[in-house]
mmCIF file of C-alpha atoms in Angstrom:
data_model
loop_
_atom_site.group_PDB
_atom_site.id
_atom_site.type_symbol
_atom_site.label_atom_id
_atom_site.label_comp_id
_atom_site.label_asym_id
_atom_site.label_seq_id
_atom_site.Cartn_x
_atom_site.Cartn_y
_atom_site.Cartn_z
ATOM 1 C CA UNK A 1 118.004 120.036 138.282
ATOM 2 C CA UNK A 2 118.934 119.487 134.644
ATOM 3 C CA UNK A 3 116.391 116.666 134.362
ATOM 4 C CA UNK A 4 113.621 118.702 135.975
ATOM 5 C CA UNK A 5 114.234 121.710 133.734
ATOM 6 C CA UNK A 6 114.342 119.503 130.660
ATOM 7 C CA UNK A 7 111.044 117.849 131.581
ATOM 8 C CA UNK A 8 109.449 121.228 132.154
ATOM 9 C CA UNK A 9 110.325 122.474 128.685
ATOM 10 C CA UNK A 10 107.460 122.255 126.175
ATOM 11 C CA UNK A 11 107.732 119.768 123.338
ATOM 12 C CA UNK A 12 105.914 120.287 120.089
ATOM 13 C CA UNK A 13 103.807 117.862 118.123
ATOM 14 C CA UNK A 14 105.707 115.679 115.701
ATOM 15 C CA UNK A 15 103.020 115.149 113.093
ATOM 16 C CA UNK A 16 105.427 113.478 110.676
ATOM 17 C CA UNK A 17 105.754 110.548 113.088
ATOM 18 C CA UNK A 18 101.971 110.265 113.244
ATOM 19 C CA UNK A 19 101.904 110.126 109.452
ATOM 20 C CA UNK A 20 104.644 107.508 109.330
ATOM 21 C CA UNK A 21 102.743 105.450 111.898
ATOM 22 C CA UNK A 22 99.934 105.157 109.358
ATOM 23 C CA UNK A 23 102.276 103.547 106.831
ATOM 24 C CA UNK A 24 103.424 101.058 109.449
ATOM 25 C CA UNK A 25 99.792 100.066 110.062
ATOM 26 C CA UNK A 26 99.197 99.857 106.319
ATOM 27 C CA UNK A 27 102.218 97.558 105.948
ATOM 28 C CA UNK A 28 100.723 95.189 108.526
ATOM 29 C CA UNK A 29 97.443 95.243 106.578
ATOM 30 C CA UNK A 30 99.277 94.312 103.371
ATOM 31 C CA UNK A 31 101.065 91.506 105.208
ATOM 32 C CA UNK A 32 97.812 89.941 106.389
ATOM 33 C CA UNK A 33 96.075 90.262 103.022
ATOM 34 C CA UNK A 34 98.220 87.474 101.597
ATOM 35 C CA UNK A 35 96.317 84.909 103.696
ATOM 36 C CA UNK A 36 93.190 85.783 101.708
ATOM 37 C CA UNK A 37 94.098 87.218 98.312
ATOM 38 C CA UNK A 38 97.835 87.030 97.528
ATOM 39 C CA UNK A 39 99.438 88.746 94.586
ATOM 40 C CA UNK A 40 101.637 86.814 92.154
ATOM 41 C CA UNK A 41 105.394 86.932 91.814
ATOM 42 C CA UNK A 42 108.061 88.644 93.925
ATOM 43 C CA UNK A 43 105.677 91.321 95.222
ATOM 44 C CA UNK A 44 104.304 88.790 97.708
ATOM 45 C CA UNK A 45 107.785 88.365 99.168
ATOM 46 C CA UNK A 46 107.921 92.111 99.748
ATOM 47 C CA UNK A 47 104.465 92.234 101.347
ATOM 48 C CA UNK A 48 105.320 89.386 103.696
ATOM 49 C CA UNK A 49 107.717 91.750 105.444
ATOM 50 C CA UNK A 50 104.839 93.991 106.465
ATOM 51 C CA UNK A 51 104.851 92.415 109.921
ATOM 52 C CA UNK A 52 107.852 94.646 110.672
ATOM 53 C CA UNK A 53 105.386 97.503 111.054
ATOM 54 C CA UNK A 54 104.807 96.195 114.592
ATOM 55 C CA UNK A 55 108.474 96.797 115.404
ATOM 56 C CA UNK A 56 108.031 100.396 114.341
ATOM 57 C CA UNK A 57 105.008 100.693 116.647
ATOM 58 C CA UNK A 58 107.032 99.512 119.640
ATOM 59 C CA UNK A 59 109.979 101.852 119.033
ATOM 60 C CA UNK A 60 107.634 104.766 118.321
ATOM 61 C CA UNK A 61 105.607 104.037 121.457
ATOM 62 C CA UNK A 62 108.672 104.426 123.676
ATOM 63 C CA UNK A 63 109.684 107.576 121.819
ATOM 64 C CA UNK A 64 106.303 109.315 121.949
ATOM 65 C CA UNK A 65 105.606 108.543 125.614
ATOM 66 C CA UNK A 66 108.996 109.886 126.645
ATOM 67 C CA UNK A 67 108.830 112.853 124.289
ATOM 68 C CA UNK A 68 105.483 113.977 125.703
ATOM 69 C CA UNK A 69 106.078 113.158 129.379
ATOM 70 C CA UNK A 70 105.777 115.930 131.943
ATOM 71 C CA UNK A 71 106.906 116.273 135.580
ATOM 72 C CA UNK A 72 104.616 115.676 138.543
ATOM 73 C CA UNK A 73 102.121 113.469 136.739
ATOM 74 C CA UNK A 74 101.111 110.813 139.297
ATOM 75 C CA UNK A 75 101.949 107.277 138.248
ATOM 76 C CA UNK A 76 98.320 106.294 138.756
ATOM 77 C CA UNK A 77 97.262 109.045 136.340
ATOM 78 C CA UNK A 78 99.797 107.892 133.774
ATOM 79 C CA UNK A 79 98.484 104.336 134.006
ATOM 80 C CA UNK A 80 94.872 105.454 133.784
ATOM 81 C CA UNK A 81 95.563 107.533 130.686
ATOM 82 C CA UNK A 82 97.216 104.597 128.946
ATOM 83 C CA UNK A 83 94.299 102.360 129.931
ATOM 84 C CA UNK A 84 91.844 104.938 128.576
ATOM 85 C CA UNK A 85 93.859 105.131 125.387
ATOM 86 C CA UNK A 86 93.779 101.461 124.420
ATOM 87 C CA UNK A 87 91.222 99.415 126.364
ATOM 88 C CA UNK A 88 87.816 100.759 125.195
ATOM 89 C CA UNK A 89 88.709 100.424 121.504
ATOM 90 C CA UNK A 90 90.306 97.059 122.178
ATOM 91 C CA UNK A 91 87.159 95.729 123.807
ATOM 92 C CA UNK A 92 84.903 96.805 120.940
ATOM 93 C CA UNK A 93 87.336 95.314 118.417
ATOM 94 C CA UNK A 94 87.430 92.091 120.460
ATOM 95 C CA UNK A 95 83.634 91.803 120.469
ATOM 96 C CA UNK A 96 83.605 92.245 116.686
ATOM 97 C CA UNK A 97 86.388 89.674 116.240
ATOM 98 C CA UNK A 98 84.934 86.822 118.309
ATOM 99 C CA UNK A 99 82.234 85.707 115.825
ATOM 100 C CA UNK A 100 84.790 85.884 112.994
ATOM 101 C CA UNK A 101 87.532 83.798 114.606
ATOM 102 C CA UNK A 102 85.532 81.442 116.854
ATOM 103 C CA UNK A 103 82.921 78.754 116.301
ATOM 104 C CA UNK A 104 80.681 76.603 118.484
ATOM 105 C CA UNK A 105 80.472 73.993 115.706
ATOM 106 C CA UNK A 106 83.046 71.335 114.763
ATOM 107 C CA UNK A 107 85.983 73.044 113.052
ATOM 108 C CA UNK A 108 87.163 71.714 109.663
ATOM 109 C CA UNK A 109 90.787 70.635 109.411
ATOM 110 C CA UNK A 110 93.070 73.440 108.303
ATOM 111 C CA UNK A 111 90.597 76.178 109.223
ATOM 112 C CA UNK A 112 91.739 79.339 110.995
ATOM 113 C CA UNK A 113 88.686 79.069 113.264
ATOM 114 C CA UNK A 114 89.136 78.292 116.950
ATOM 115 C CA UNK A 115 86.799 76.523 119.377
ATOM 116 C CA UNK A 116 85.045 78.948 121.685
ATOM 117 C CA UNK A 117 86.806 79.021 125.063
ATOM 118 C CA UNK A 118 85.666 81.664 127.535
ATOM 119 C CA UNK A 119 88.682 81.201 129.804
ATOM 120 C CA UNK A 120 91.143 81.909 127.005
ATOM 121 C CA UNK A 121 89.077 84.840 125.757
ATOM 122 C CA UNK A 122 89.161 86.399 129.211
ATOM 123 C CA UNK A 123 92.955 86.536 128.890
ATOM 124 C CA UNK A 124 92.417 88.818 125.911
ATOM 125 C CA UNK A 125 90.019 90.992 127.891
ATOM 126 C CA UNK A 126 92.796 91.810 130.370
ATOM 127 C CA UNK A 127 95.431 91.833 127.576
ATOM 128 C CA UNK A 128 97.757 89.199 129.030
ATOM 129 C CA UNK A 129 97.446 86.638 126.217
ATOM 130 C CA UNK A 130 100.949 87.217 124.831
ATOM 131 C CA UNK A 131 102.564 85.916 128.013
ATOM 132 C CA UNK A 132 101.877 82.439 126.605
ATOM 133 C CA UNK A 133 103.636 81.100 123.500
ATOM 134 C CA UNK A 134 100.834 78.680 122.582
ATOM 135 C CA UNK A 135 99.315 80.177 119.403
ATOM 136 C CA UNK A 136 95.800 79.332 120.600
ATOM 137 C CA UNK A 137 96.410 81.741 123.482
ATOM 138 C CA UNK A 138 98.924 84.165 121.976
ATOM 139 C CA UNK A 139 96.596 84.957 119.071
ATOM 140 C CA UNK A 140 93.359 84.480 120.954
ATOM 141 C CA UNK A 141 90.415 86.850 120.752
ATOM 142 C CA UNK A 142 91.375 89.504 118.228
ATOM 143 C CA UNK A 143 94.652 88.033 116.881
ATOM 144 C CA UNK A 144 96.175 91.453 116.229
ATOM 145 C CA UNK A 145 95.770 92.389 119.898
ATOM 146 C CA UNK A 146 98.749 90.314 121.077
ATOM 147 C CA UNK A 147 100.749 93.523 120.699
ATOM 148 C CA UNK A 148 98.613 95.153 123.382
ATOM 149 C CA UNK A 149 100.063 92.733 125.932
ATOM 150 C CA UNK A 150 103.481 94.064 125.003
ATOM 151 C CA UNK A 151 102.284 97.656 125.182
ATOM 152 C CA UNK A 152 100.664 97.083 128.583
ATOM 153 C CA UNK A 153 103.963 95.651 129.843
ATOM 154 C CA UNK A 154 105.861 98.621 128.428
ATOM 155 C CA UNK A 155 103.419 101.068 130.014
ATOM 156 C CA UNK A 156 103.816 99.356 133.366
ATOM 157 C CA UNK A 157 107.597 99.777 133.195
ATOM 158 C CA UNK A 158 107.749 103.242 131.644
ATOM 159 C CA UNK A 159 107.607 105.299 134.887
ATOM 160 C CA UNK A 160 110.320 103.140 136.445
ATOM 161 C CA UNK A 161 112.602 103.086 133.400
ATOM 162 C CA UNK A 162 112.144 106.859 133.267
ATOM 163 C CA UNK A 163 113.576 107.165 136.776
ATOM 164 C CA UNK A 164 116.790 105.642 135.430
ATOM 165 C CA UNK A 165 116.706 107.469 132.104
ATOM 166 C CA UNK A 166 115.744 111.025 133.090
ATOM 167 C CA UNK A 167 118.811 111.790 135.250
ATOM 168 C CA UNK A 168 121.021 110.932 132.268
ATOM 169 C CA UNK A 169 122.363 113.477 129.828
ATOM 170 C CA UNK A 170 122.023 112.809 126.131
ATOM 171 C CA UNK A 171 125.204 110.708 126.057
ATOM 172 C CA UNK A 172 123.913 108.439 128.808
ATOM 173 C CA UNK A 173 120.563 108.107 127.068
ATOM 174 C CA UNK A 174 122.253 107.129 123.809
ATOM 175 C CA UNK A 175 124.384 104.589 125.638
ATOM 176 C CA UNK A 176 121.258 103.095 127.195
ATOM 177 C CA UNK A 177 119.652 102.868 123.746
ATOM 178 C CA UNK A 178 122.770 101.242 122.318
ATOM 179 C CA UNK A 179 122.821 98.797 125.224
ATOM 180 C CA UNK A 180 119.190 97.837 124.580
ATOM 181 C CA UNK A 181 119.976 97.130 120.923
ATOM 182 C CA UNK A 182 123.101 95.131 121.756
ATOM 183 C CA UNK A 183 121.107 93.073 124.240
ATOM 184 C CA UNK A 184 118.467 92.383 121.592
ATOM 185 C CA UNK A 185 121.121 91.205 119.112
ATOM 186 C CA UNK A 186 122.841 89.071 121.737
ATOM 187 C CA UNK A 187 119.585 87.448 122.783
ATOM 188 C CA UNK A 188 118.468 86.702 119.222
ATOM 189 C CA UNK A 189 121.891 85.408 118.161
ATOM 190 C CA UNK A 190 121.996 83.109 121.188
ATOM 191 C CA UNK A 191 118.561 81.714 120.342
ATOM 192 C CA UNK A 192 119.636 81.122 116.731
ATOM 193 C CA UNK A 193 123.017 79.585 117.504
ATOM 194 C CA UNK A 194 122.100 77.650 120.645
ATOM 195 C CA UNK A 195 118.418 76.693 120.397
ATOM 196 C CA UNK A 196 118.891 74.031 123.051
ATOM 197 C CA UNK A 197 119.194 76.731 125.723
ATOM 198 C CA UNK A 198 115.423 77.224 125.680
ATOM 199 C CA UNK A 199 115.748 81.023 125.565
ATOM 200 C CA UNK A 200 113.185 81.127 122.779
ATOM 201 C CA UNK A 201 110.596 80.458 125.478
ATOM 202 C CA UNK A 202 111.151 83.910 126.995
ATOM 203 C CA UNK A 203 107.715 85.619 126.855
ATOM 204 C CA UNK A 204 107.144 87.839 123.850
ATOM 205 C CA UNK A 205 106.667 91.089 125.859
ATOM 206 C CA UNK A 206 110.109 90.612 127.412
ATOM 207 C CA UNK A 207 111.646 89.826 124.021
ATOM 208 C CA UNK A 208 110.285 93.042 122.535
ATOM 209 C CA UNK A 209 111.154 95.352 125.441
ATOM 210 C CA UNK A 210 114.464 96.564 123.911
ATOM 211 C CA UNK A 211 112.517 98.145 121.045
ATOM 212 C CA UNK A 212 110.509 100.245 123.478
ATOM 213 C CA UNK A 213 113.587 101.154 125.541
ATOM 214 C CA UNK A 214 115.398 102.296 122.396
ATOM 215 C CA UNK A 215 112.505 104.629 121.602
ATOM 216 C CA UNK A 216 112.575 106.020 125.140
ATOM 217 C CA UNK A 217 116.332 106.580 125.026
ATOM 218 C CA UNK A 218 116.237 108.364 121.673
ATOM 219 C CA UNK A 219 113.412 110.650 122.829
ATOM 220 C CA UNK A 220 115.259 111.622 126.006
ATOM 221 C CA UNK A 221 118.484 112.261 124.087
ATOM 222 C CA UNK A 222 116.555 114.591 121.787
ATOM 223 C CA UNK A 223 114.845 116.314 124.704
ATOM 224 C CA UNK A 224 118.332 116.812 126.131
ATOM 225 C CA UNK A 225 119.429 118.685 123.023
ATOM 226 C CA UNK A 226 120.583 115.984 120.612
ATOM 227 C CA UNK A 227 119.793 117.061 117.044
ATOM 228 C CA UNK A 228 121.545 114.799 114.529
ATOM 229 C CA UNK A 229 121.347 116.046 110.964
ATOM 230 C CA UNK A 230 119.949 112.953 109.301
ATOM 231 C CA UNK A 231 117.854 113.635 106.247
ATOM 232 C CA UNK A 232 114.444 111.929 106.304
ATOM 233 C CA UNK A 233 115.329 110.172 103.055
ATOM 234 C CA UNK A 234 118.171 108.454 104.909
ATOM 235 C CA UNK A 235 115.770 107.393 107.654
ATOM 236 C CA UNK A 236 113.212 105.948 105.264
ATOM 237 C CA UNK A 237 116.035 104.456 103.221
ATOM 238 C CA UNK A 238 117.266 102.608 106.318
ATOM 239 C CA UNK A 239 113.864 100.923 106.646
ATOM 240 C CA UNK A 240 113.912 99.941 102.970
ATOM 241 C CA UNK A 241 117.528 98.754 103.194
ATOM 242 C CA UNK A 242 116.716 96.220 105.904
ATOM 243 C CA UNK A 243 113.863 94.789 103.843
ATOM 244 C CA UNK A 244 116.145 94.712 100.808
ATOM 245 C CA UNK A 245 118.815 92.864 102.792
ATOM 246 C CA UNK A 246 116.238 90.293 103.798
ATOM 247 C CA UNK A 247 115.031 89.843 100.223
ATOM 248 C CA UNK A 248 118.398 89.676 98.499
ATOM 249 C CA UNK A 249 120.680 88.163 101.140
ATOM 250 C CA UNK A 250 120.369 84.749 99.516
ATOM 251 C CA UNK A 251 121.525 86.068 96.148
ATOM 252 C CA UNK A 252 124.323 88.159 97.630
ATOM 253 C CA UNK A 253 125.712 85.652 100.138
ATOM 254 C CA UNK A 254 124.253 82.361 98.963
ATOM 255 C CA UNK A 255 122.014 80.121 100.997
ATOM 256 C CA UNK A 256 123.940 79.069 104.069
ATOM 257 C CA UNK A 257 124.319 79.509 107.829
ATOM 258 C CA UNK A 258 125.391 83.167 107.569
ATOM 259 C CA UNK A 259 122.340 84.043 105.488
ATOM 260 C CA UNK A 260 120.120 82.181 107.911
ATOM 261 C CA UNK A 261 121.499 84.134 110.868
ATOM 262 C CA UNK A 262 121.126 87.454 109.042
ATOM 263 C CA UNK A 263 117.502 86.651 108.299
ATOM 264 C CA UNK A 264 116.979 85.618 111.898
ATOM 265 C CA UNK A 265 118.253 89.025 112.995
ATOM 266 C CA UNK A 266 115.930 90.952 110.687
ATOM 267 C CA UNK A 267 113.828 92.362 113.504
ATOM 268 C CA UNK A 268 116.893 93.628 115.337
ATOM 269 C CA UNK A 269 118.290 95.314 112.218
ATOM 270 C CA UNK A 270 114.876 96.808 111.583
ATOM 271 C CA UNK A 271 114.753 98.107 115.162
ATOM 272 C CA UNK A 272 117.877 100.151 114.439
ATOM 273 C CA UNK A 273 116.353 101.367 111.174
ATOM 274 C CA UNK A 274 113.206 102.449 113.030
ATOM 275 C CA UNK A 275 115.320 104.459 115.438
ATOM 276 C CA UNK A 276 117.142 106.147 112.551
ATOM 277 C CA UNK A 277 113.871 106.954 110.776
ATOM 278 C CA UNK A 278 112.203 108.363 113.892
ATOM 279 C CA UNK A 279 115.185 110.522 114.812
ATOM 280 C CA UNK A 280 115.573 111.729 111.214
ATOM 281 C CA UNK A 281 111.947 112.821 110.912
ATOM 282 C CA UNK A 282 111.839 114.323 114.397
ATOM 283 C CA UNK A 283 115.077 116.302 113.928
ATOM 284 C CA UNK A 284 113.954 117.551 110.541
ATOM 285 C CA UNK A 285 110.626 118.712 111.944
ATOM 286 C CA UNK A 286 112.232 120.396 114.960
ATOM 287 C CA UNK A 287 114.395 122.453 112.599
ATOM 288 C CA UNK A 288 111.199 123.795 111.072
ATOM 289 C CA UNK A 289 111.411 121.798 107.856
ATOM 290 C CA UNK A 290 108.264 120.658 106.070
ATOM 291 C CA UNK A 291 107.787 116.918 105.765
ATOM 292 C CA UNK A 292 105.537 115.012 103.390
ATOM 293 C CA UNK A 293 104.527 112.645 106.190
ATOM 294 C CA UNK A 294 103.073 115.618 108.083
ATOM 295 C CA UNK A 295 100.435 116.289 105.417
ATOM 296 C CA UNK A 296 96.889 116.623 106.721
ATOM 297 C CA UNK A 297 95.587 113.396 105.245
ATOM 298 C CA UNK A 298 98.513 111.316 106.540
ATOM 299 C CA UNK A 299 98.230 112.763 110.029
ATOM 300 C CA UNK A 300 94.504 112.026 110.015
ATOM 301 C CA UNK A 301 95.125 108.445 108.936
ATOM 302 C CA UNK A 302 97.864 108.196 111.544
ATOM 303 C CA UNK A 303 95.341 109.193 114.191
ATOM 304 C CA UNK A 304 93.109 106.373 112.982
ATOM 305 C CA UNK A 305 95.997 103.888 112.760
ATOM 306 C CA UNK A 306 95.455 102.254 116.153
ATOM 307 C CA UNK A 307 91.795 101.600 115.378
ATOM 308 C CA UNK A 308 92.753 100.463 111.871
ATOM 309 C CA UNK A 309 95.273 98.026 113.301
ATOM 310 C CA UNK A 310 92.703 96.608 115.716
ATOM 311 C CA UNK A 311 90.081 95.858 113.049
ATOM 312 C CA UNK A 312 92.077 95.153 109.897
ATOM 313 C CA UNK A 313 92.655 91.426 110.410
ATOM 314 C CA UNK A 314 89.069 90.822 111.477
ATOM 315 C CA UNK A 315 87.652 91.991 108.162
ATOM 316 C CA UNK A 316 90.367 90.243 106.152
ATOM 317 C CA UNK A 317 89.508 86.942 107.796
ATOM 318 C CA UNK A 318 85.798 87.643 107.502
ATOM 319 C CA UNK A 319 86.303 87.945 103.743
ATOM 320 C CA UNK A 320 88.273 84.693 103.815
ATOM 321 C CA UNK A 321 85.484 82.987 105.740
ATOM 322 C CA UNK A 322 82.786 84.206 103.324
ATOM 323 C CA UNK A 323 84.543 84.032 99.955
ATOM 324 C CA UNK A 324 87.278 81.485 100.566
ATOM 325 C CA UNK A 325 90.935 81.647 99.628
ATOM 326 C CA UNK A 326 91.665 83.501 96.383
ATOM 327 C CA UNK A 327 94.460 82.080 94.180
ATOM 328 C CA UNK A 328 97.369 84.424 93.530
ATOM 329 C CA UNK A 329 96.395 86.889 90.816
ATOM 330 C CA UNK A 330 96.718 90.570 89.968
ATOM 331 C CA UNK A 331 92.933 90.761 89.975
ATOM 332 C CA UNK A 332 93.207 90.338 93.741
ATOM 333 C CA UNK A 333 94.087 94.027 93.824
ATOM 334 C CA UNK A 334 90.332 94.547 93.677
ATOM 335 C CA UNK A 335 90.046 92.586 96.910
ATOM 336 C CA UNK A 336 92.820 94.709 98.424
ATOM 337 C CA UNK A 337 90.857 97.852 97.620
ATOM 338 C CA UNK A 338 87.512 96.460 98.796
ATOM 339 C CA UNK A 339 88.792 95.120 102.117
ATOM 340 C CA UNK A 340 90.875 98.237 102.691
ATOM 341 C CA UNK A 341 87.848 100.490 102.273
ATOM 342 C CA UNK A 342 85.819 98.396 104.728
ATOM 343 C CA UNK A 343 88.708 98.423 107.224
ATOM 344 C CA UNK A 344 89.179 102.161 106.881
ATOM 345 C CA UNK A 345 85.498 102.938 107.433
ATOM 346 C CA UNK A 346 85.438 100.638 110.465
ATOM 347 C CA UNK A 347 88.625 102.283 111.789
ATOM 348 C CA UNK A 348 87.111 105.746 111.399
ATOM 349 C CA UNK A 349 84.002 104.677 113.304
ATOM 350 C CA UNK A 350 85.988 102.946 116.057
ATOM 351 C CA UNK A 351 88.297 105.936 116.459
ATOM 352 C CA UNK A 352 85.557 108.558 116.347
ATOM 353 C CA UNK A 353 82.855 106.974 118.468
ATOM 354 C CA UNK A 354 84.866 104.802 120.863
ATOM 355 C CA UNK A 355 88.594 105.467 121.025
ATOM 356 C CA UNK A 356 88.579 109.274 121.048
ATOM 357 C CA UNK A 357 85.257 109.715 122.866
ATOM 358 C CA UNK A 358 85.921 107.258 125.674
ATOM 359 C CA UNK A 359 89.492 108.401 126.150
ATOM 360 C CA UNK A 360 88.363 111.999 126.654
ATOM 361 C CA UNK A 361 85.677 110.979 129.147
ATOM 362 C CA UNK A 362 87.936 108.662 131.101
ATOM 363 C CA UNK A 363 90.776 111.165 131.237
ATOM 364 C CA UNK A 364 88.405 113.905 132.381
ATOM 365 C CA UNK A 365 87.129 111.682 135.184
ATOM 366 C CA UNK A 366 90.659 111.016 136.472
ATOM 367 C CA UNK A 367 91.733 114.641 136.087
ATOM 368 C CA UNK A 368 88.752 115.731 138.170
ATOM 369 C CA UNK A 369 89.663 113.216 140.877
ATOM 370 C CA UNK A 370 93.248 114.437 140.897
ATOM 371 C CA UNK A 371 92.124 118.053 141.196
ATOM 372 C CA UNK A 372 89.755 117.150 144.003
ATOM 373 C CA UNK A 373 92.654 115.540 145.853
ATOM 374 C CA UNK A 374 94.761 118.651 145.427
ATOM 375 C CA UNK A 375 97.018 117.288 142.713
ATOM 376 C CA UNK A 376 98.200 119.626 139.998
ATOM 377 C CA UNK A 377 96.920 118.799 136.565
ATOM 378 C CA UNK A 378 99.778 118.531 134.121
ATOM 379 C CA UNK A 379 99.800 118.493 130.336
ATOM 380 C CA UNK A 380 98.989 115.309 128.462
ATOM 381 C CA UNK A 381 101.154 112.234 128.650
#
């Protein structure tokens, strides 16, 4: 009964998390820009950690889906809503990406271009490309879309993980989250220390599942009444601290096996930091406190962030294909601005005319079918 009453309670919007999601997408953009127009000096080392924005996406995805879940939503409706959320925009972004990343002509040595292969591209259409470790498949189609394979896997499991999670009180949920993190550390440490075991060949979606489960567990603990008083500065500081550890571990500990293992565990440390940041911002917002990340412009950009993520690499590599590699220079900041503006305009168009429009139409179609079959329409998931 406790679980049912908790699910039935309304949950408010957490706009600060939407705003923070934008910065995660922007970090990934900055990471990919170095392949085209790197900046000089240590700043490049900082930007190369932008890939960790994907880890934030995975933890946040588990949190948001569990935070917004409602009782009595049919599993088929849940799946359809997730499909409507990601697939139309993904397909348009894929069509745009193909002429940028593929060629029918002989490919020069060292080029990022790939030979056109319809069979491999079809794997991207059904978002299963990340089940293969071969880079030609893993990063096929729109290279950024490998994360959608992970998300599709997470979505498939979410209703069934929820059946285990929802009966738990907040303590059980926190223990499940801690267990997911410990598993992630154990797996990564085993791969680093005993590479001969072949565990590195575990498919990427399975490797990244603990991040999603952590997000789910934290959301359910908070829905069950957990309200830790963590200031948002501490949450954001945790994210920065992990990057700082990665950057300065060599100076602090020297270059050796311990440093190598710490660097190899960066994603796992960052997963914990993401959990701290999400809980800090959510708790602060639920206590009625104003957050900078919840400003109108950041929330708007956060709403565009999925579309921005889908198109950002395509236009970066299009610039690389047209203008060639730019040597490291501070003047490359002009390229950062130019490519960013193009990406942002494309993201706005993709979000406005495809992502949001198609999602509404597809959801309405399924809701009407559910109503016709006598199912109760429940609030959004």
